[in-house]
Amino acid sequence: MARRKKAESQEFTNPLADNVHIQGAGTVKDEHIVDTLTSNFMPYAMSVILSRAIPEIDGFKPSHRKLLYTMYNMGLLQGKTIKSANIVGRTMQLNPHGDASIYETMIRLSRGNESLLYPYVESKGNFGKAYSKNMMFAASRYTEAKLAPISKELFEDINKNTVDFVDNYDNTMKEPTLLPVTFPSILANVTTGIAAGMASSIASFNLGELCETTVSLIKNPAHEISETLLAPDFVGGGYVIYNREELEKIYSTGRGSVKVRAKYNYDKKYNCIDITEIPPTTTSEAIIDKIVELVKANKVKELNDLRDETDLKGLRITLDLKRGIDPDKLMTKLYKLTPLEDTFSCNFNVLIKGTPKVLGVRDILLEWIDFRLECVRRRTQFTLDKKAERLHLLKGLEKILLDIDKAIKIIRETDAEADVVPNLMIGFGIDKVQAEYVAEIKLRHLNREYILKRTKDIETLIKEIAELEGILASKNKLKKIIVTELNEVAKKYSGERRSQILYEIEEFDATEAVEIPDYPVTLFITKEGYLNKIRTANLRMSGEQKVKEGDEVSRVFECSNKDELLAFTDKAQVYKAKVDDFPDSKASQLGTFVASKLEMEPDEKTIFICIVREYKGYMLFAFENGKVAKVDISAYQTKTNRKKLLKAYSAKVPLAAIEYIEEDCELVLCSTSGRMLLLHTGALNSKTTKDTIGVAVMTQKKNHKLESMHFYKEGEFEKVWRFRTKNLPAAGALPGPADNSAQLTF
């Protein structure tokens, strides 16, 4: 077990010890690390769990509760808004963690920030937006706030002993341990928190569905939750993708995930898509950054432009489409590749009587019902006690009614003030509390009319007390009160769902071939590895192809935009790409650096590029030892979109030349000895193994090697038969003067 190192001397002299008076300072203890963690870290962890990060059954963390209770005490349920700085300052009497954290708490609870489905704070001024990290809130001295109307349901009867109160941090004020909420606020708004070793992430639900579910559960504990609670509902709207199994898992265990999609509209007039609602777990900036990344990677080619048009009217991300693009198919693709479809992970971790528990929706609602039953019981008991106290006083007053003159005579004839109450008790047979009440009545009220008005309430009070006692004695009556209150809350504050439910969705198929526009292009490839793609139709209007100083065009291809490109490198690897992956350019531009575009290794160089429309034909690799490998081009065809293939050819012997042929033809092999051999490729058997070493074709003399290979051109040799051979391998022949001249004119 790990231990702290023990010093040779248990105590040492500290030069600052005279000025620092701390018990045990300067002493090194031999202590188990587990004991240290238990004594130091565990209290901190428990404090974070119980007092900061995890919400309780009323739906609030301590920071939320302290802020809202302060605003309630300031009378902000009615009247105008006041400066946020004023509210923040007053809240510090309960929450001493600094004005910045208090203000940020208020921001999240506000209507303007759009974090909560049912905000508790009405805001005035710039409170930022939850869906944008760039739209920051203004300072507290500029903004104003008050409590929203729904906050009235948080404090209903809070002064009727419905919840417990405790001292604040400096014992100068009282604050509630919970709020007596009249609806299950724990599930009405999104709540997230990260504690030490645990976290909480609670989804929000529509208040109407939530109240209906709670009422049904009160009436029937076996009620099927999913029948009334359809799915989570988020303030940002969007589409919730319905997955019954996953929802049942969340409802029963409190863990699971919900997929949320952005909502969009297609503007046919301007051929653009307007995204107006996004998932709660992302921001507009994150979505835009991801789409830009996909465009740069050539994975999304359907867009002409992308703009963030968010303004005071709300969120709007605009995508300008190219002609002929299906907006629904594009959005299905973007849902798969971007945060336009995101997952809200649920972890319903709630503090129940000081203990963190992960509960399903059913269990949370049952716990809330028990909590609310206790609130209503305590409120009813409080009202009963007040009425019983009032009845007791009025019964004493009723006895005075029998002889008011006697009461006046007793008070008048009593010499000492302290004897007034005892004499009234003796004279009328009432107790001390009743006598005190009678003695405090003003002289002007000692008339029969006043006393009769007060005593008429006795019968009413008796009936009310009996009714209250009946409620306390019956759990069903307490439940009926809760049901009535829930129905009233739903009627007042419930609205339509923000997030629509999608029961059937179209998934993006990554294997589905993307429609690539087909048009003729001309490719210019330079020695240094630049590729410039120009539409053939625009070629006549283009000038001379621009290249870097010292570079030159080595090959020109006329092909289709739908063709594929194979780039072989000096490391026996081949990189594949679509011609469409390269942007259309102009002759006045250098084009695209192939090695960078295909993400080659830093020291890797392109040695050969060919264009393939259909995988028919052969790759021919000529090696310096005179061998030639004939590989079927289909060996480089892949079913998946792999960009890089290893062992593209044999690396055992240095490579002399590469050629791609669509059908068998004649090639000229040239040796450093000066000999040349005319090879008909039909004489070679093709292989499907890419890195085959080939077969011997041209024999080499000592210290000589095969150096090049090119296509035979009719008339290149005067006596062609000299360079042809019936058997392989062959040495070839030395060209004559006429052959050399013919070759020079090639």
XYZ file of C-alpha atoms in Angstrom:
746
model
C 0.000 0.000 0.000
C 1.254 3.441 -0.916
C 2.430 5.539 2.029
C 3.764 8.998 2.432
C 7.498 9.092 3.003
C 8.431 9.396 6.618
C 11.036 12.047 7.410
C 14.127 11.043 9.348
C 13.055 13.553 11.938
C 9.392 13.809 12.795
C 9.699 17.549 13.328
C 11.744 20.205 11.651
C 12.277 23.904 12.160
C 10.406 26.202 9.812
C 11.776 29.758 9.531
C 8.190 31.004 9.286
C 6.962 28.999 12.247
C 7.105 31.992 14.577
C 4.636 33.853 12.389
C 2.327 30.945 11.557
C 0.271 29.524 14.395
C -1.277 26.369 12.912
C -1.680 23.296 15.031
C 0.430 20.454 13.613
C 2.206 22.700 11.095
C 5.657 21.424 10.199
C 4.885 17.845 11.177
C 5.158 15.019 8.647
C 2.819 12.146 9.429
C 3.061 8.521 8.426
C -0.443 7.980 7.022
C -2.143 5.536 4.664
C -3.116 7.140 1.337
C -6.610 5.629 1.697
C -7.021 7.386 5.044
C -5.900 10.670 3.460
C -8.409 10.315 0.638
C -11.150 9.411 3.083
C -10.487 12.395 5.318
C -9.808 14.965 2.568
C -11.419 13.996 -0.733
C -14.560 12.225 0.416
C -16.039 15.258 2.224
C -15.407 17.327 -0.894
C -16.991 14.711 -3.150
C -20.059 14.432 -0.920
C -20.384 18.212 -0.842
C -20.391 18.374 -4.644
C -22.927 15.553 -4.904
C -25.305 16.758 -2.186
C -24.940 20.524 -2.404
C -24.080 21.438 -5.975
C -24.390 19.146 -8.977
C -27.307 16.725 -8.483
C -30.931 18.007 -8.460
C -33.413 17.003 -5.776
C -36.988 15.836 -6.125
C -38.272 19.409 -6.520
C -36.193 19.665 -9.704
C -33.610 22.163 -8.472
C -30.004 22.292 -7.463
C -29.183 24.441 -4.409
C -27.938 27.328 -6.598
C -31.257 27.412 -8.485
C -33.293 27.212 -5.305
C -31.378 29.996 -3.533
C -31.744 32.344 -6.515
C -35.451 31.730 -7.043
C -36.239 32.003 -3.318
C -34.364 35.314 -3.131
C -36.375 36.648 -6.074
C -39.575 35.441 -4.393
C -38.673 37.291 -1.176
C -37.967 40.411 -3.255
C -41.574 40.349 -4.465
C -40.637 39.682 -8.090
C -43.664 37.520 -8.807
C -45.498 40.773 -9.514
C -44.483 44.171 -10.752
C -41.789 45.240 -13.172
C -38.378 43.767 -13.839
C -35.395 45.052 -11.877
C -31.680 45.083 -12.623
C -30.077 41.650 -12.590
C -27.136 43.010 -10.609
C -29.539 43.851 -7.762
C -30.906 40.288 -7.752
C -27.416 38.791 -7.883
C -26.273 40.921 -4.957
C -29.233 39.911 -2.805
C -28.768 36.232 -3.685
C -25.255 36.317 -2.237
C -26.891 36.390 1.196
C -27.778 32.740 0.550
C -25.181 31.718 -2.044
C -21.658 33.001 -1.274
C -20.007 31.482 -4.363
C -19.592 34.723 -6.285
C -21.704 36.983 -8.457
C -20.534 35.465 -11.775
C -21.807 31.969 -10.994
C -25.102 33.347 -9.628
C -25.664 35.418 -12.763
C -24.910 32.458 -15.038
C -27.478 30.450 -13.083
C -30.040 33.183 -13.703
C -29.118 33.228 -17.398
C -29.897 29.540 -17.776
C -33.239 29.880 -15.951
C -34.332 32.803 -18.119
C -36.709 32.860 -21.052
C -34.304 34.854 -23.211
C -31.536 32.239 -23.081
C -33.863 29.478 -24.337
C -32.269 26.745 -22.224
C -35.462 25.574 -20.477
C -38.729 24.327 -21.893
C -40.547 26.143 -19.075
C -38.319 29.053 -17.945
C -38.707 30.376 -14.398
C -37.281 33.856 -15.011
C -38.672 36.550 -17.301
C -35.800 38.459 -18.893
C -35.276 41.861 -20.426
C -32.111 42.575 -22.379
C -29.474 40.334 -23.901
C -29.417 37.005 -22.064
C -27.531 35.186 -24.848
C -28.707 32.022 -26.600
C -28.142 28.441 -25.543
C -27.919 27.326 -29.198
C -24.977 29.651 -29.975
C -21.664 29.869 -28.142
C -20.889 33.159 -29.889
C -24.067 34.929 -28.745
C -22.915 35.786 -25.229
C -25.091 37.444 -22.568
C -24.665 41.053 -21.464
C -23.310 42.036 -18.053
C -25.729 41.958 -15.112
C -25.754 45.762 -14.834
C -27.431 46.009 -18.249
C -30.099 43.305 -18.016
C -33.307 43.055 -15.979
C -35.368 40.147 -14.664
C -38.353 39.008 -12.617
C -40.037 35.695 -11.866
C -42.127 34.084 -14.612
C -45.815 33.335 -13.874
C -45.124 29.590 -13.634
C -42.799 30.299 -10.679
C -45.916 30.910 -8.597
C -46.350 27.125 -8.625
C -42.925 26.729 -7.002
C -43.776 28.761 -3.914
C -47.456 27.964 -3.392
C -48.077 27.766 0.372
C -44.341 27.859 1.169
C -45.201 29.837 4.330
C -47.599 27.157 5.548
C -44.971 24.741 6.860
C -45.041 22.697 3.637
C -41.240 22.310 3.628
C -38.406 22.557 6.131
C -36.288 25.676 6.521
C -32.640 25.808 7.601
C -30.151 28.540 8.457
C -28.107 30.064 5.661
C -24.303 29.879 5.654
C -23.856 32.628 8.276
C -26.976 31.836 10.370
C -28.587 35.212 9.645
C -31.455 34.014 7.438
C -33.628 30.993 6.793
C -33.907 29.205 3.450
C -36.030 26.237 2.293
C -34.449 22.819 1.855
C -36.926 22.109 -0.985
C -39.583 24.061 -2.845
C -43.212 22.826 -2.564
C -43.677 22.555 -6.334
C -47.219 21.758 -7.468
C -46.077 19.849 -10.581
C -43.176 17.423 -11.311
C -40.680 20.128 -12.253
C -37.872 17.544 -12.045
C -39.028 16.222 -15.451
C -40.338 19.461 -16.934
C -36.936 20.962 -17.766
C -33.556 19.695 -18.893
C -31.145 19.381 -15.966
C -27.498 18.374 -16.293
C -24.774 18.193 -13.679
C -21.349 16.637 -13.193
C -20.414 15.667 -9.656
C -17.416 13.760 -8.299
C -17.735 10.234 -9.622
C -21.296 10.629 -10.909
C -23.384 12.799 -13.185
C -26.984 13.683 -13.922
C -28.691 14.335 -17.242
C -32.475 14.668 -17.163
C -34.523 15.225 -20.308
C -37.498 17.570 -20.397
C -41.086 16.509 -21.086
C -44.182 18.364 -22.199
C -45.996 19.709 -19.120
C -49.432 18.593 -20.326
C -48.248 15.022 -20.933
C -46.327 15.066 -17.654
C -49.294 16.194 -15.558
C -51.606 13.735 -17.300
C -49.154 10.900 -16.627
C -48.804 11.886 -12.979
C -52.573 12.037 -12.529
C -52.950 8.619 -14.178
C -50.221 7.218 -11.941
C -51.947 8.591 -8.824
C -55.179 6.910 -9.857
C -53.517 3.701 -11.005
C -49.937 2.860 -9.894
C -49.787 0.219 -12.668
C -50.457 2.813 -15.379
C -48.394 2.328 -18.588
C -46.201 5.443 -18.726
C -45.663 5.396 -22.497
C -49.411 5.683 -23.150
C -49.502 9.285 -21.896
C -45.850 10.366 -21.852
C -45.067 10.075 -25.557
C -41.416 11.191 -25.659
C -39.119 13.938 -24.356
C -39.835 17.480 -25.503
C -37.027 20.015 -25.936
C -37.105 23.792 -25.925
C -35.208 23.947 -29.229
C -37.858 21.888 -30.987
C -36.634 19.644 -33.778
C -37.750 16.077 -34.347
C -37.529 13.362 -31.681
C -36.944 10.002 -33.372
C -39.308 7.515 -31.783
C -37.670 4.334 -30.510
C -40.085 2.457 -28.285
C -37.485 0.089 -26.823
C -35.124 2.921 -25.905
C -37.939 5.013 -24.414
C -39.200 2.068 -22.354
C -35.634 1.654 -21.090
C -35.495 5.307 -20.034
C -38.934 5.125 -18.420
C -38.025 2.025 -16.424
C -34.306 2.480 -15.622
C -33.550 6.185 -16.076
C -30.753 5.457 -18.523
C -30.782 5.527 -22.317
C -30.593 7.966 -25.176
C -32.899 9.944 -27.424
C -32.044 10.933 -30.986
C -33.052 14.448 -31.983
C -33.005 15.827 -35.536
C -32.922 19.415 -36.724
C -35.959 20.891 -38.442
C -35.639 22.556 -41.846
C -37.653 24.228 -44.582
C -36.905 24.208 -48.310
C -37.283 27.522 -50.141
C -37.974 26.571 -53.757
C -37.757 30.166 -54.957
C -34.148 30.628 -53.845
C -33.205 26.900 -53.963
C -31.981 26.902 -50.376
C -32.560 25.038 -47.112
C -33.281 26.998 -43.913
C -32.471 25.108 -40.705
C -34.512 26.687 -37.892
C -34.425 24.167 -35.031
C -31.471 22.071 -33.855
C -30.843 19.391 -31.185
C -30.294 20.626 -27.594
C -26.831 19.049 -27.386
C -25.173 21.129 -30.111
C -24.747 24.712 -31.311
C -25.134 26.458 -34.642
C -21.359 27.042 -34.781
C -20.598 23.329 -34.305
C -22.980 22.431 -37.133
C -21.527 25.023 -39.510
C -17.941 24.005 -38.712
C -18.721 20.350 -39.430
C -20.437 21.100 -42.749
C -17.485 23.283 -43.798
C -15.127 20.441 -42.889
C -17.131 18.009 -45.034
C -17.146 20.426 -47.973
C -13.370 20.830 -47.746
C -12.973 17.046 -47.615
C -15.149 16.799 -50.760
C -17.694 14.624 -48.909
C -20.454 17.163 -49.429
C -20.565 18.585 -52.963
C -24.184 19.671 -53.175
C -23.694 23.161 -51.675
C -22.894 26.489 -53.286
C -22.832 28.483 -50.048
C -23.430 28.233 -46.300
C -24.517 31.146 -44.070
C -25.520 31.780 -40.470
C -28.560 34.080 -40.736
C -29.507 33.946 -37.048
C -31.078 37.248 -35.927
C -33.585 38.595 -33.428
C -36.272 36.418 -35.025
C -34.377 33.279 -34.040
C -32.024 30.615 -35.335
C -31.525 30.160 -39.073
C -28.716 28.375 -40.909
C -29.062 28.700 -44.688
C -27.669 26.200 -47.209
C -27.615 27.297 -50.858
C -27.971 24.236 -53.107
C -26.584 23.473 -56.535
C -29.042 22.881 -59.367
C -30.862 19.581 -59.416
C -30.061 18.651 -55.802
C -32.795 16.869 -53.841
C -33.021 18.781 -50.501
C -34.502 15.840 -48.589
C -31.737 13.452 -49.688
C -29.095 16.047 -48.821
C -30.536 16.565 -45.334
C -30.685 12.795 -44.789
C -26.977 12.727 -45.611
C -26.205 15.681 -43.331
C -28.170 14.102 -40.490
C -25.760 11.175 -40.662
C -22.546 13.176 -41.017
C -23.135 16.263 -38.826
C -24.627 17.212 -35.413
C -27.869 18.079 -37.206
C -28.857 14.728 -35.722
C -27.508 14.249 -32.229
C -28.118 12.077 -29.206
C -29.334 13.285 -25.812
C -27.995 10.836 -23.243
C -30.275 10.291 -20.255
C -29.018 9.595 -16.742
C -31.855 10.357 -14.340
C -29.732 10.739 -11.207
C -31.748 12.472 -8.462
C -31.170 13.165 -4.766
C -33.865 11.367 -2.781
C -33.746 12.356 0.901
C -30.044 13.072 0.641
C -29.157 9.916 -1.308
C -28.318 9.977 -5.044
C -30.373 7.435 -6.967
C -30.741 6.695 -10.685
C -34.475 6.242 -11.175
C -36.782 5.696 -14.103
C -39.610 8.080 -14.924
C -42.149 5.935 -13.063
C -40.050 5.845 -9.886
C -39.292 9.578 -10.054
C -42.990 10.385 -10.378
C -43.845 8.047 -7.500
C -41.198 9.752 -5.352
C -42.571 13.156 -6.359
C -46.116 12.049 -5.474
C -44.905 10.993 -2.002
C -43.080 14.322 -1.642
C -46.146 16.276 -2.721
C -48.403 14.233 -0.427
C -46.204 15.254 2.488
C -46.332 18.916 1.388
C -50.138 18.867 1.170
C -50.403 17.013 4.497
C -48.178 19.575 6.235
C -50.090 22.437 4.642
C -53.402 20.923 5.717
C -52.102 20.358 9.248
C -50.836 23.934 9.356
C -54.254 25.259 8.270
C -55.999 22.956 10.744
C -53.818 24.163 13.622
C -54.507 27.801 12.756
C -58.243 27.233 12.557
C -58.243 25.202 15.791
C -56.388 28.029 17.492
C -58.889 30.541 16.130
C -61.827 28.363 17.254
C -60.370 28.099 20.722
C -60.158 31.908 21.009
C -63.654 32.414 19.663
C -65.083 29.935 22.152
C -63.573 32.003 24.937
C -65.090 35.109 23.384
C -68.443 33.327 23.206
C -68.446 32.893 26.988
C -67.932 36.641 27.423
C -71.130 37.098 25.441
C -73.068 35.672 28.408
C -72.226 38.709 30.550
C -70.221 41.536 28.991
C -70.925 43.774 32.004
C -69.374 41.169 34.273
C -66.198 41.135 32.157
C -65.963 44.953 32.349
C -66.586 44.898 36.086
C -63.852 42.293 36.666
C -61.318 44.322 34.660
C -62.356 47.624 36.361
C -62.262 46.249 39.914
C -58.914 44.477 39.508
C -56.224 46.562 41.176
C -53.117 45.064 39.516
C -52.759 44.706 35.768
C -51.125 41.316 36.193
C -54.268 40.025 37.915
C -56.636 40.870 35.026
C -56.032 37.611 33.109
C -56.265 35.334 36.191
C -59.495 37.066 37.305
C -61.051 36.639 33.842
C -60.056 32.962 33.890
C -61.791 32.508 37.253
C -64.800 34.606 36.380
C -65.667 32.893 33.088
C -63.947 29.513 33.352
C -61.632 30.093 30.386
C -57.948 29.299 30.000
C -55.039 31.709 29.894
C -54.843 31.980 26.099
C -58.531 32.815 25.853
C -58.278 35.276 28.728
C -55.294 37.011 27.087
C -57.283 37.350 23.849
C -60.298 38.847 25.687
C -58.112 41.204 27.689
C -56.520 42.577 24.489
C -59.874 43.484 22.911
C -60.257 47.239 22.518
C -62.915 48.982 24.581
C -64.787 49.990 21.421
C -65.185 46.292 20.552
C -66.771 45.306 23.828
C -70.245 45.402 22.392
C -72.704 42.686 21.563
C -72.586 43.308 17.781
C -68.810 42.787 17.565
C -68.919 39.669 19.702
C -71.862 38.175 17.751
C -70.030 38.701 14.428
C -67.007 36.885 15.752
C -68.887 34.035 17.333
C -70.882 33.383 14.148
C -67.638 32.025 12.657
C -67.583 29.220 15.241
C -69.945 26.965 13.304
C -68.056 27.597 10.066
C -64.748 26.846 11.761
C -66.096 23.627 13.265
C -67.178 22.440 9.807
C -63.856 23.432 8.232
C -61.860 21.723 10.968
C -63.874 18.552 10.539
C -63.266 18.691 6.804
C -59.516 19.201 7.315
C -59.354 16.358 9.799
C -61.124 14.185 7.250
C -58.528 15.100 4.627
C -55.659 14.262 6.967
C -57.266 10.952 7.812
C -57.731 9.957 4.163
C -54.847 9.508 1.722
C -57.296 9.425 -1.168
C -58.529 12.933 -0.330
C -54.935 14.179 -0.248
C -54.406 12.628 -3.678
C -57.549 14.291 -5.037
C -56.139 17.672 -3.995
C -52.898 16.926 -5.880
C -54.857 15.805 -8.955
C -56.875 19.026 -8.927
C -53.726 21.133 -8.651
C -52.018 19.209 -11.479
C -54.997 19.725 -13.773
C -54.977 23.446 -13.013
C -51.235 23.708 -13.735
C -51.624 21.837 -17.023
C -54.517 24.102 -18.019
C -52.559 27.285 -17.215
C -49.075 26.558 -18.519
C -49.150 23.577 -20.858
C -48.820 24.155 -24.577
C -48.225 22.260 -27.798
C -45.167 20.042 -28.091
C -42.047 21.854 -29.290
C -40.374 18.664 -30.573
C -42.390 16.691 -33.088
C -42.180 12.894 -32.979
C -40.941 10.988 -36.036
C -42.156 7.410 -36.079
C -40.616 6.537 -39.441
C -37.354 7.980 -40.738
C -35.189 7.651 -43.810
C -31.649 6.615 -42.927
C -28.630 7.668 -44.969
C -27.017 4.755 -46.805
C -23.276 5.426 -46.967
C -22.836 2.614 -49.490
C -25.296 4.180 -51.901
C -23.459 5.643 -54.858
C -23.495 9.412 -54.888
C -24.644 10.816 -58.181
C -21.593 12.417 -59.783
C -22.144 14.861 -62.664
C -20.842 13.476 -65.959
C -19.089 15.914 -68.268
C -15.836 15.819 -70.260
C -12.718 17.255 -68.634
C -9.062 17.593 -69.504
C -6.425 16.847 -66.887
C -2.998 18.457 -66.961
C -0.438 16.674 -64.754
C 2.966 18.207 -64.124
C 6.274 16.576 -63.228
C 6.147 18.000 -59.712
C 2.756 16.413 -59.078
C 0.198 19.166 -59.703
C -3.145 18.297 -61.321
C -5.329 20.890 -62.990
C -8.852 19.891 -64.087
C -10.484 22.034 -66.764
C -13.839 21.450 -68.386
C -13.191 20.505 -71.994
C -15.920 22.894 -73.086
C -13.974 25.764 -71.501
C -10.594 24.657 -72.853
C -10.819 26.674 -76.051
C -11.247 29.888 -74.070
C -8.308 29.057 -71.803
C -4.779 30.219 -72.414
C -1.573 28.280 -71.869
C -1.523 26.071 -68.790
C 0.217 27.833 -65.904
C 2.920 25.897 -64.020
C 5.441 26.660 -61.298
C 8.866 27.898 -62.303
C 10.999 24.904 -63.256
C 7.949 22.639 -63.639
C 6.302 21.411 -66.854
C 3.257 19.458 -67.987
C 4.171 15.771 -68.271
C 0.853 14.149 -69.196
C -2.527 15.264 -70.517
C -5.694 13.159 -70.147
C -9.069 13.650 -71.794
C -11.610 11.863 -69.649
C -14.936 12.144 -67.834
C -15.595 13.753 -64.475
C -16.953 10.360 -63.342
C -13.700 8.491 -63.969
C -11.312 7.327 -61.263
C -7.678 8.243 -60.753
C -4.915 5.879 -59.593
C -1.724 7.488 -58.294
C 1.223 5.084 -57.834
C 4.023 6.212 -55.511
C 7.676 5.374 -54.936
C 6.697 3.436 -51.794
C 4.859 0.700 -53.739
C 1.484 2.170 -52.744
C -1.422 3.385 -54.838
C -3.917 6.106 -53.886
C -7.401 6.144 -55.372
C -9.637 9.137 -55.976
C -12.529 10.277 -58.123
C -11.760 12.824 -60.805
C -14.757 14.618 -59.314
C -12.808 14.943 -56.043
C -10.640 17.555 -57.732
C -12.262 20.969 -58.216
C -12.818 22.462 -61.642
C -10.138 25.014 -62.338
C -8.730 27.344 -64.981
C -5.556 27.348 -67.056
C -4.408 30.428 -65.155
C -4.270 28.399 -61.912
C -1.636 25.896 -60.787
C -4.220 23.283 -59.868
C -4.173 20.860 -56.925
C -1.077 19.258 -55.407
C -1.933 15.553 -55.719
C 0.203 14.351 -52.794
C -1.529 16.771 -50.421
C -4.998 16.100 -51.787
C -4.615 12.338 -51.389
C -2.968 12.722 -47.957
C 0.242 10.934 -48.903
C 3.113 10.469 -46.489
C 5.466 13.469 -46.174
C 8.399 11.879 -48.070
C 6.243 10.027 -50.620
C 6.342 10.959 -54.326
C 3.964 10.228 -57.191
C 5.659 8.309 -60.020
C 2.683 7.422 -62.247
C -0.934 8.485 -62.627
C -3.562 6.778 -64.767
C -7.266 7.374 -65.365
C -9.720 4.459 -65.220
C -13.358 4.527 -66.329
C -14.122 0.819 -66.084
C -11.792 -1.592 -64.379
C -10.808 -3.326 -67.621
C -7.261 -3.766 -68.860
C -3.887 -4.267 -67.232
C -1.162 -2.527 -65.290
C 2.352 -3.282 -66.609
C 5.328 -2.917 -64.274
C 8.809 -3.141 -65.829
C 11.647 -3.781 -63.367
C 15.344 -2.979 -63.758
C 16.243 -6.703 -63.775
C 14.335 -7.157 -67.055
C 11.189 -8.691 -65.586
C 7.712 -7.426 -66.421
C 4.588 -7.933 -64.271
C 1.167 -7.882 -65.932
C -1.518 -7.238 -63.276
C -5.237 -7.236 -64.044
C -6.555 -3.751 -63.280
C -9.495 -5.324 -61.414
C -7.031 -6.126 -58.600
C -7.190 -2.425 -57.693
C -10.982 -2.299 -57.615
C -12.528 -2.123 -54.128
C -16.112 -2.401 -52.945
C -15.572 0.176 -50.221
C -14.299 3.718 -50.624
C -10.741 2.860 -49.662
C -8.337 5.600 -50.630
C -5.040 3.783 -50.118
C -3.863 0.303 -51.162
C -0.632 -1.220 -49.917
C 1.665 -3.457 -52.005
C 0.508 -1.895 -55.263
C 3.459 -3.542 -57.014
C 6.550 -5.552 -56.083
C 9.203 -3.608 -54.166
C 11.829 -6.368 -54.269
C 13.531 -4.930 -57.390
C 13.752 -1.243 -58.403
C 10.982 -0.191 -60.768
C 11.912 1.071 -64.242
C 8.541 2.013 -65.759
C 4.753 1.715 -65.411
C 2.044 1.746 -68.068
C -1.724 1.185 -68.102
C -3.244 -0.536 -71.157
C -6.926 -1.150 -71.798
C -6.122 -4.051 -74.168
C -3.038 -5.967 -75.274
C -0.631 -3.991 -77.430
C 3.074 -3.701 -78.309
C 5.559 -1.944 -76.019
C 9.213 -1.080 -76.533
C 11.612 -1.983 -73.672
C 14.910 -0.088 -73.576
C 18.093 -1.168 -71.751
C 21.092 0.898 -70.659
C 23.111 -1.339 -72.985
C 21.359 0.346 -75.908
C 19.350 -2.739 -76.852
C 15.627 -2.518 -77.491
C 12.971 -5.229 -77.415
C 9.500 -5.131 -78.927
C 7.102 -6.925 -76.554
C 3.528 -7.914 -77.331
C 1.739 -7.937 -73.947
C -0.465 -10.832 -75.068
C 2.576 -13.049 -74.556
C 2.357 -12.440 -70.796
C -0.134 -14.069 -68.483
C -1.993 -11.614 -66.260
C -1.952 -11.958 -62.476
C -4.429 -10.869 -59.823
C -1.726 -10.504 -57.190
C -0.676 -6.864 -57.224
C 2.877 -7.348 -55.926
C 3.841 -10.201 -58.254
C 7.542 -10.140 -59.242
C 6.667 -10.702 -62.910
C 8.352 -12.891 -65.536
C 11.719 -12.476 -67.254
C 11.254 -10.634 -70.554
C 14.534 -8.893 -71.445
C 17.876 -10.370 -70.469
C 20.451 -7.893 -69.204
C 24.214 -7.968 -69.567
C 26.374 -7.416 -66.532
C 26.222 -3.856 -65.100
C 23.239 -3.024 -67.326
C 19.553 -2.668 -66.496
C 16.167 -2.032 -68.022
C 15.632 1.744 -67.925
C 12.406 2.602 -69.771
C 9.283 1.360 -71.534
C 7.034 3.116 -74.060
C 4.236 2.365 -76.503
C 5.390 1.208 -79.972
C 4.623 3.652 -82.753
C 4.211 2.324 -86.300
C 7.346 3.112 -88.302
C 9.559 3.520 -85.297
C 11.876 0.751 -86.544
C 13.047 0.186 -90.139
C 13.277 -3.604 -89.656
C 10.710 -4.413 -87.034
C 11.416 -8.162 -87.179
C 14.853 -7.580 -85.641
C 13.288 -6.400 -82.366
C 10.583 -9.045 -82.152
C 11.228 -12.471 -80.663
C 9.353 -15.720 -80.559
C 10.720 -16.772 -77.182
C 11.063 -14.925 -73.900
C 13.280 -13.838 -72.355
C 15.289 -12.241 -75.141
C 18.177 -9.784 -75.298
C 16.653 -7.512 -77.942
C 18.582 -5.787 -80.705
C 20.699 -2.713 -81.135
C 18.891 -0.110 -83.271
C 20.440 0.929 -86.575
C 20.946 4.495 -87.852
C 17.499 4.529 -89.446
C 15.922 3.191 -86.289
C 17.565 5.879 -84.208
C 16.305 8.618 -86.516
C 12.873 7.087 -86.441
C 13.017 7.034 -82.676
C 14.121 10.653 -82.529
C 11.087 11.691 -84.542
C 8.742 9.850 -82.176
